[in-house]
PDB file of C-alpha atoms in Angstrom:
ATOM      1  CA  MET P   1      54.535  74.147 -23.957  1.00 46.00           C
ATOM      2  CA  MET P   2      51.834  71.798 -25.268  1.00 47.00           C
ATOM      3  CA  ALA P   3      49.911  72.016 -21.997  1.00 50.00           C
ATOM      4  CA  SER P   4      49.878  75.816 -22.219  1.00 65.00           C
ATOM      5  CA  PHE P   5      48.287  75.641 -25.671  1.00 65.00           C
ATOM      6  CA  PHE P   6      45.302  73.825 -24.222  1.00 64.00           C
ATOM      7  CA  ASP P   7      44.986  76.125 -21.210  1.00 63.00           C
ATOM      8  CA  GLN P   8      42.858  78.483 -23.293  1.00 66.00           C
ATOM      9  CA  PHE P   9      40.099  75.843 -23.377  1.00 67.00           C
ATOM     10  CA  ALA P  10      39.923  75.478 -19.585  1.00 70.00           C
ATOM     11  CA  SER P  11      36.808  77.000 -18.084  1.00 71.00           C
ATOM     12  CA  PRO P  12      37.865  80.220 -16.279  1.00 70.00           C
ATOM     13  CA  SER P  13      36.991  80.717 -12.644  1.00 71.00           C
ATOM     14  CA  TYR P  14      37.279  83.523 -10.100  1.00 70.00           C
ATOM     15  CA  LEU P  15      37.483  82.714  -6.383  1.00 71.00           C
ATOM     16  CA  GLY P  16      36.436  79.185  -7.222  1.00 72.00           C
ATOM     17  CA  ILE P  17      33.316  80.376  -9.094  1.00 71.00           C
ATOM     18  CA  PRO P  18      33.156  79.252 -12.771  1.00 73.00           C
ATOM     19  CA  LEU P  19      32.706  82.182 -15.134  1.00 75.00           C
ATOM     20  CA  ILE P  20      31.267  80.170 -18.020  1.00 77.00           C
ATOM     21  CA  ALA P  21      27.771  81.336 -17.012  1.00 76.00           C
ATOM     22  CA  ILE P  22      28.822  84.960 -17.594  1.00 77.00           C
ATOM     23  CA  ALA P  23      30.385  84.009 -20.947  1.00 76.00           C
ATOM     24  CA  ILE P  24      27.083  82.394 -21.982  1.00 79.00           C
ATOM     25  CA  ALA P  25      24.874  85.236 -20.725  1.00 78.00           C
ATOM     26  CA  LEU P  26      26.978  88.101 -22.116  1.00 76.00           C
ATOM     27  CA  PRO P  27      25.920  87.798 -25.798  1.00 76.00           C
ATOM     28  CA  TRP P  28      22.279  88.508 -24.956  1.00 75.00           C
ATOM     29  CA  VAL P  29      23.275  91.923 -23.586  1.00 75.00           C
ATOM     30  CA  LEU P  30      24.855  92.939 -26.907  1.00 74.00           C
ATOM     31  CA  TYR P  31      21.735  92.607 -29.052  1.00 74.00           C
ATOM     32  CA  PRO P  32      19.844  95.842 -29.713  1.00 68.00           C
ATOM     33  CA  THR P  33      16.309  95.847 -28.350  1.00 69.00           C
ATOM     34  CA  PRO P  34      13.651  95.962 -31.101  1.00 65.00           C
ATOM     35  CA  SER P  35      11.639  99.167 -31.173  1.00 66.00           C
ATOM     36  CA  SER P  36       7.905  99.605 -31.636  1.00 71.00           C
ATOM     37  CA  ARG P  37       8.472 102.627 -33.882  1.00 70.00           C
ATOM     38  CA  TRP P  38       7.737 102.491 -37.583  1.00 69.00           C
ATOM     39  CA  ILE P  39      11.177 103.849 -38.458  1.00 65.00           C
ATOM     40  CA  ASN P  40      14.151 102.119 -36.780  1.00 69.00           C
ATOM     41  CA  ASN P  41      17.853 102.796 -36.903  1.00 73.00           C
ATOM     42  CA  ARG P  42      20.127 100.968 -39.341  1.00 78.00           C
ATOM     43  CA  LEU P  43      21.373  98.364 -36.851  1.00 75.00           C
ATOM     44  CA  ILE P  44      17.908  97.161 -35.872  1.00 77.00           C
ATOM     45  CA  THR P  45      16.812  97.210 -39.522  1.00 80.00           C
ATOM     46  CA  ILE P  46      19.778  95.045 -40.603  1.00 82.00           C
ATOM     47  CA  GLN P  47      19.213  92.724 -37.664  1.00 79.00           C
ATOM     48  CA  GLY P  48      15.533  92.295 -38.540  1.00 81.00           C
ATOM     49  CA  TRP P  49      16.306  91.745 -42.227  1.00 85.00           C
ATOM     50  CA  PHE P  50      18.923  89.082 -41.424  1.00 85.00           C
ATOM     51  CA  ILE P  51      16.647  87.237 -39.000  1.00 85.00           C
ATOM     52  CA  ASN P  52      13.747  87.263 -41.484  1.00 87.00           C
ATOM     53  CA  ARG P  53      15.894  86.005 -44.359  1.00 88.00           C
ATOM     54  CA  PHE P  54      17.460  83.242 -42.282  1.00 86.00           C
ATOM     55  CA  THR P  55      14.126  82.135 -40.824  1.00 86.00           C
ATOM     56  CA  ASN P  56      12.512  81.975 -44.266  1.00 87.00           C
ATOM     57  CA  GLN P  57      15.424  79.952 -45.648  1.00 85.00           C
ATOM     58  CA  LEU P  58      15.451  77.585 -42.666  1.00 84.00           C
ATOM     59  CA  MET P  59      11.697  76.977 -42.600  1.00 83.00           C
ATOM     60  CA  LEU P  60      11.328  76.603 -46.384  1.00 83.00           C
ATOM     61  CA  PRO P  61      11.553  72.767 -46.521  1.00 79.00           C
ATOM     62  CA  LEU P  62       9.424  72.276 -43.373  1.00 81.00           C
ATOM     63  CA  ASN P  63       5.666  71.999 -43.251  1.00 80.00           C
ATOM     64  CA  VAL P  64       3.443  74.167 -41.064  1.00 80.00           C
ATOM     65  CA  GLY P  65       3.965  71.958 -38.014  1.00 77.00           C
ATOM     66  CA  GLY P  66       7.710  72.566 -38.087  1.00 80.00           C
ATOM     67  CA  HIS P  67       7.297  76.362 -38.182  1.00 85.00           C
ATOM     68  CA  LYS P  68       6.746  76.298 -34.427  1.00 87.00           C
ATOM     69  CA  TRP P  69      10.502  75.747 -34.108  1.00 87.00           C
ATOM     70  CA  ALA P  70      11.393  78.926 -36.011  1.00 87.00           C
ATOM     71  CA  LEU P  71      11.951  81.076 -32.911  1.00 87.00           C
ATOM     72  CA  LEU P  72      13.999  78.413 -31.123  1.00 89.00           C
ATOM     73  CA  LEU P  73      16.267  77.564 -34.065  1.00 90.00           C
ATOM     74  CA  THR P  74      16.816  81.192 -35.092  1.00 89.00           C
ATOM     75  CA  SER P  75      17.653  82.230 -31.522  1.00 88.00           C
ATOM     76  CA  LEU P  76      20.030  79.281 -31.181  1.00 91.00           C
ATOM     77  CA  MET P  77      21.906  80.155 -34.360  1.00 89.00           C
ATOM     78  CA  ILE P  78      22.295  83.835 -33.450  1.00 88.00           C
ATOM     79  CA  PHE P  79      23.435  82.811 -29.979  1.00 89.00           C
ATOM     80  CA  LEU P  80      26.040  80.363 -31.321  1.00 91.00           C
ATOM     81  CA  ILE P  81      27.334  82.862 -33.882  1.00 91.00           C
ATOM     82  CA  THR P  82      27.763  85.530 -31.210  1.00 89.00           C
ATOM     83  CA  ILE P  83      29.568  83.190 -28.804  1.00 89.00           C
ATOM     84  CA  ASN P  84      31.872  81.903 -31.546  1.00 90.00           C
ATOM     85  CA  MET P  85      32.691  85.430 -32.753  1.00 89.00           C
ATOM     86  CA  LEU P  86      33.361  86.759 -29.254  1.00 86.00           C
ATOM     87  CA  GLY P  87      35.693  83.820 -28.657  1.00 85.00           C
ATOM     88  CA  LEU P  88      37.999  85.122 -31.408  1.00 87.00           C
ATOM     89  CA  LEU P  89      38.748  88.289 -29.430  1.00 85.00           C
ATOM     90  CA  PRO P  90      41.968  88.342 -27.367  1.00 81.00           C
ATOM     91  CA  TYR P  91      41.769  87.301 -23.705  1.00 79.00           C
ATOM     92  CA  THR P  92      38.314  85.787 -24.101  1.00 80.00           C
ATOM     93  CA  PHE P  93      36.866  82.331 -23.515  1.00 81.00           C
ATOM     94  CA  THR P  94      34.818  80.382 -26.052  1.00 85.00           C
ATOM     95  CA  PRO P  95      32.159  78.268 -24.282  1.00 86.00           C
ATOM     96  CA  THR P  96      31.431  76.312 -27.478  1.00 88.00           C
ATOM     97  CA  THR P  97      34.884  74.702 -27.284  1.00 87.00           C
ATOM     98  CA  GLN P  98      33.475  72.692 -24.365  1.00 86.00           C
ATOM     99  CA  LEU P  99      31.967  69.406 -25.542  1.00 87.00           C
ATOM    100  CA  SER P 100      29.667  69.305 -22.506  1.00 86.00           C
ATOM    101  CA  LEU P 101      28.002  72.587 -23.500  1.00 87.00           C
ATOM    102  CA  ASN P 102      27.546  71.555 -27.124  1.00 91.00           C
ATOM    103  CA  MET P 103      26.116  68.201 -26.091  1.00 92.00           C
ATOM    104  CA  GLY P 104      23.787  70.080 -23.759  1.00 91.00           C
ATOM    105  CA  PHE P 105      22.449  71.902 -26.828  1.00 91.00           C
ATOM    106  CA  ALA P 106      22.450  68.898 -29.172  1.00 93.00           C
ATOM    107  CA  VAL P 107      20.983  66.072 -27.081  1.00 94.00           C
ATOM    108  CA  PRO P 108      17.738  67.730 -25.856  1.00 94.00           C
ATOM    109  CA  LEU P 109      16.923  69.230 -29.279  1.00 93.00           C
ATOM    110  CA  TRP P 110      17.665  65.968 -31.116  1.00 93.00           C
ATOM    111  CA  LEU P 111      15.610  64.036 -28.546  1.00 93.00           C
ATOM    112  CA  ALA P 112      12.737  66.469 -29.007  1.00 92.00           C
ATOM    113  CA  THR P 113      12.699  65.824 -32.777  1.00 91.00           C
ATOM    114  CA  VAL P 114      12.668  62.054 -32.173  1.00 90.00           C
ATOM    115  CA  ILE P 115       9.835  62.306 -29.638  1.00 91.00           C
ATOM    116  CA  ILE P 116       7.800  64.473 -32.024  1.00 89.00           C
ATOM    117  CA  GLY P 117       8.262  61.885 -34.767  1.00 87.00           C
ATOM    118  CA  MET P 118       7.261  59.009 -32.484  1.00 88.00           C
ATOM    119  CA  ARG P 119       4.180  60.894 -31.305  1.00 88.00           C
ATOM    120  CA  ASN P 120       2.920  62.286 -34.621  1.00 85.00           C
ATOM    121  CA  GLN P 121       3.839  59.554 -37.095  1.00 83.00           C
ATOM    122  CA  PRO P 122       5.343  56.502 -35.357  1.00 81.00           C
ATOM    123  CA  THR P 123       5.143  54.285 -38.454  1.00 82.00           C
ATOM    124  CA  VAL P 124       7.137  56.733 -40.605  1.00 79.00           C
ATOM    125  CA  ALA P 125       9.631  57.410 -37.798  1.00 77.00           C
ATOM    126  CA  LEU P 126      10.306  53.709 -37.284  1.00 80.00           C
ATOM    127  CA  GLY P 127      10.351  53.187 -41.053  1.00 78.00           C
ATOM    128  CA  HIS P 128      13.595  55.198 -41.246  1.00 77.00           C
ATOM    129  CA  LEU P 129      15.318  52.312 -39.449  1.00 80.00           C
ATOM    130  CA  LEU P 130      14.635  49.937 -42.357  1.00 79.00           C
ATOM    131  CA  PRO P 131      15.086  51.147 -45.958  1.00 75.00           C
ATOM    132  CA  GLU P 132      12.497  49.963 -48.437  1.00 75.00           C
ATOM    133  CA  GLY P 133      13.414  46.921 -50.523  1.00 76.00           C
ATOM    134  CA  THR P 134      15.955  45.537 -48.036  1.00 75.00           C
ATOM    135  CA  PRO P 135      16.672  41.801 -48.481  1.00 81.00           C
ATOM    136  CA  ILE P 136      15.307  39.694 -45.619  1.00 81.00           C
ATOM    137  CA  PRO P 137      18.717  38.376 -44.406  1.00 83.00           C
ATOM    138  CA  LEU P 138      20.002  41.960 -44.034  1.00 80.00           C
ATOM    139  CA  ILE P 139      17.024  43.278 -42.063  1.00 82.00           C
ATOM    140  CA  PRO P 140      18.434  42.648 -38.527  1.00 84.00           C
ATOM    141  CA  VAL P 141      21.840  44.067 -39.444  1.00 86.00           C
ATOM    142  CA  LEU P 142      20.402  47.192 -41.085  1.00 85.00           C
ATOM    143  CA  ILE P 143      18.074  47.867 -38.153  1.00 86.00           C
ATOM    144  CA  ILE P 144      21.059  47.761 -35.778  1.00 88.00           C
ATOM    145  CA  ILE P 145      23.159  49.995 -38.057  1.00 87.00           C
ATOM    146  CA  GLU P 146      20.362  52.565 -38.535  1.00 86.00           C
ATOM    147  CA  THR P 147      19.640  52.596 -34.799  1.00 88.00           C
ATOM    148  CA  ILE P 148      23.306  53.253 -34.023  1.00 90.00           C
ATOM    149  CA  SER P 149      23.431  56.009 -36.657  1.00 88.00           C
ATOM    150  CA  LEU P 150      20.317  57.574 -35.111  1.00 88.00           C
ATOM    151  CA  PHE P 151      21.868  57.730 -31.650  1.00 91.00           C
ATOM    152  CA  ILE P 152      25.186  59.019 -33.033  1.00 93.00           C
ATOM    153  CA  ARG P 153      23.500  62.143 -34.453  1.00 92.00           C
ATOM    154  CA  PRO P 154      23.659  64.300 -31.275  1.00 92.00           C
ATOM    155  CA  LEU P 155      27.243  63.194 -30.655  1.00 93.00           C
ATOM    156  CA  ALA P 156      28.167  64.200 -34.207  1.00 92.00           C
ATOM    157  CA  LEU P 157      26.524  67.601 -33.715  1.00 92.00           C
ATOM    158  CA  GLY P 158      28.443  68.343 -30.531  1.00 92.00           C
ATOM    159  CA  VAL P 159      31.793  66.924 -31.664  1.00 92.00           C
ATOM    160  CA  ARG P 160      31.666  68.735 -35.039  1.00 93.00           C
ATOM    161  CA  LEU P 161      31.177  72.142 -33.404  1.00 92.00           C
ATOM    162  CA  THR P 162      33.756  71.478 -30.686  1.00 91.00           C
ATOM    163  CA  ALA P 163      36.416  70.047 -33.007  1.00 91.00           C
ATOM    164  CA  ASN P 164      36.201  72.809 -35.629  1.00 92.00           C
ATOM    165  CA  LEU P 165      36.431  75.649 -33.116  1.00 91.00           C
ATOM    166  CA  THR P 166      39.144  73.942 -31.042  1.00 89.00           C
ATOM    167  CA  ALA P 167      41.284  73.232 -34.108  1.00 89.00           C
ATOM    168  CA  GLY P 168      40.953  76.821 -35.319  1.00 89.00           C
ATOM    169  CA  HIS P 169      41.913  78.313 -31.958  1.00 87.00           C
ATOM    170  CA  LEU P 170      44.885  75.981 -31.626  1.00 88.00           C
ATOM    171  CA  LEU P 171      46.124  76.817 -35.128  1.00 90.00           C
ATOM    172  CA  ILE P 172      45.822  80.559 -34.466  1.00 90.00           C
ATOM    173  CA  GLN P 173      47.785  80.225 -31.223  1.00 87.00           C
ATOM    174  CA  LEU P 174      50.492  78.103 -32.841  1.00 88.00           C
ATOM    175  CA  ILE P 175      51.017  80.557 -35.716  1.00 91.00           C
ATOM    176  CA  ALA P 176      50.912  83.553 -33.342  1.00 89.00           C
ATOM    177  CA  THR P 177      53.593  81.899 -31.193  1.00 88.00           C
ATOM    178  CA  ALA P 178      55.678  81.310 -34.319  1.00 89.00           C
ATOM    179  CA  VAL P 179      55.408  85.007 -35.229  1.00 90.00           C
ATOM    180  CA  PHE P 180      56.741  86.103 -31.822  1.00 89.00           C
ATOM    181  CA  VAL P 181      59.571  83.556 -31.955  1.00 88.00           C
ATOM    182  CA  LEU P 182      60.636  84.418 -35.510  1.00 89.00           C
ATOM    183  CA  LEU P 183      60.377  88.209 -35.189  1.00 87.00           C
ATOM    184  CA  PRO P 184      63.823  88.817 -33.559  1.00 87.00           C
ATOM    185  CA  MET P 185      65.606  86.235 -35.731  1.00 88.00           C
ATOM    186  CA  MET P 186      63.941  86.438 -39.170  1.00 89.00           C
ATOM    187  CA  PRO P 187      61.731  89.528 -39.478  1.00 87.00           C
ATOM    188  CA  THR P 188      60.807  88.860 -43.111  1.00 90.00           C
ATOM    189  CA  VAL P 189      59.596  85.353 -42.352  1.00 90.00           C
ATOM    190  CA  ALA P 190      57.771  86.684 -39.297  1.00 89.00           C
ATOM    191  CA  ILE P 191      55.930  89.270 -41.416  1.00 92.00           C
ATOM    192  CA  LEU P 192      54.888  86.605 -43.921  1.00 92.00           C
ATOM    193  CA  THR P 193      53.714  84.406 -41.040  1.00 91.00           C
ATOM    194  CA  ALA P 194      51.744  87.329 -39.633  1.00 92.00           C
ATOM    195  CA  ILE P 195      49.988  87.737 -42.994  1.00 93.00           C
ATOM    196  CA  VAL P 196      49.091  84.043 -42.895  1.00 92.00           C
ATOM    197  CA  LEU P 197      47.810  84.573 -39.353  1.00 91.00           C
ATOM    198  CA  PHE P 198      45.598  87.445 -40.503  1.00 93.00           C
ATOM    199  CA  LEU P 199      44.154  85.361 -43.335  1.00 94.00           C
ATOM    200  CA  LEU P 200      43.598  82.463 -40.949  1.00 92.00           C
ATOM    201  CA  THR P 201      41.740  84.762 -38.577  1.00 92.00           C
ATOM    202  CA  LEU P 202      39.429  85.818 -41.400  1.00 93.00           C
ATOM    203  CA  LEU P 203      38.880  82.140 -42.169  1.00 93.00           C
ATOM    204  CA  GLU P 204      38.052  81.451 -38.526  1.00 92.00           C
ATOM    205  CA  VAL P 205      35.450  84.234 -38.580  1.00 93.00           C
ATOM    206  CA  ALA P 206      33.798  82.443 -41.487  1.00 93.00           C
ATOM    207  CA  VAL P 207      34.105  79.085 -39.713  1.00 93.00           C
ATOM    208  CA  ALA P 208      32.502  80.535 -36.576  1.00 92.00           C
ATOM    209  CA  MET P 209      29.440  81.589 -38.576  1.00 91.00           C
ATOM    210  CA  ILE P 210      29.289  78.512 -40.809  1.00 93.00           C
ATOM    211  CA  GLN P 211      29.519  76.031 -37.923  1.00 93.00           C
ATOM    212  CA  ALA P 212      26.657  77.736 -36.091  1.00 92.00           C
ATOM    213  CA  TYR P 213      24.589  77.610 -39.278  1.00 91.00           C
ATOM    214  CA  VAL P 214      25.450  73.932 -39.898  1.00 92.00           C
ATOM    215  CA  PHE P 215      24.497  73.038 -36.312  1.00 94.00           C
ATOM    216  CA  VAL P 216      21.039  74.585 -36.700  1.00 93.00           C
ATOM    217  CA  LEU P 217      20.630  73.346 -40.285  1.00 90.00           C
ATOM    218  CA  LEU P 218      21.205  69.719 -39.266  1.00 92.00           C
ATOM    219  CA  LEU P 219      18.694  70.100 -36.439  1.00 91.00           C
ATOM    220  CA  SER P 220      16.147  71.395 -38.949  1.00 90.00           C
ATOM    221  CA  LEU P 221      16.846  68.399 -41.216  1.00 88.00           C
ATOM    222  CA  TYR P 222      16.289  66.037 -38.294  1.00 89.00           C
ATOM    223  CA  LEU P 223      13.068  67.900 -37.570  1.00 88.00           C
ATOM    224  CA  GLN P 224      12.006  67.626 -41.220  1.00 86.00           C
ATOM    225  CA  GLU P 225      12.167  63.825 -40.996  1.00 83.00           C
ATOM    226  CA  ASN P 226       9.789  63.764 -38.026  1.00 81.00           C
ATOM    227  CA  VAL P 227       7.087  66.381 -38.761  1.00 76.00           C
TER     228      VAL P 227
END
């Protein structure tokens, strides 16, 4: 029974061909294409308003040099939100429950922020490894600790996104299984459990959006330290 709960996180394949590429490419087909007309329909107008508001909020603490990342970070957040939301539909697969995919997003972007900091302001970037006013005996220990914390950042990004989505999907499946088991024996309890399942699903919708936002927000904070 426990193995079947984790089967939903296995990458699907058809005739030996992994379908995770289709699951990653599908969200881009769902976005409405922007129009060159002065008057757009409501969907494109809401989409443009949301993207503008999010980009302004994300780029607010960054200087002009960090604004070059606006397109990349905004596209990444919309992409992650769409994948996470589609993964809540029945009989679907959530690619962001795979740690390898999340690390593939986190490591290159984190490394890019570190390289930018080393290239533009190496003294400030290396200064983060040693807080000001540190006693001399603690300098070697603090440098090692700060270096480890620096290299843990991409791992924390990937694990946070994977763990939150995996835990939510597992909890939904466990409660849904309980509803089907309790329905013939205790219908009242099953109905109450189904209400809890509905509320949990609403919570998971919020978690899917919040985790995508947190992923991009932390990347922007790492970028802020290095530009």
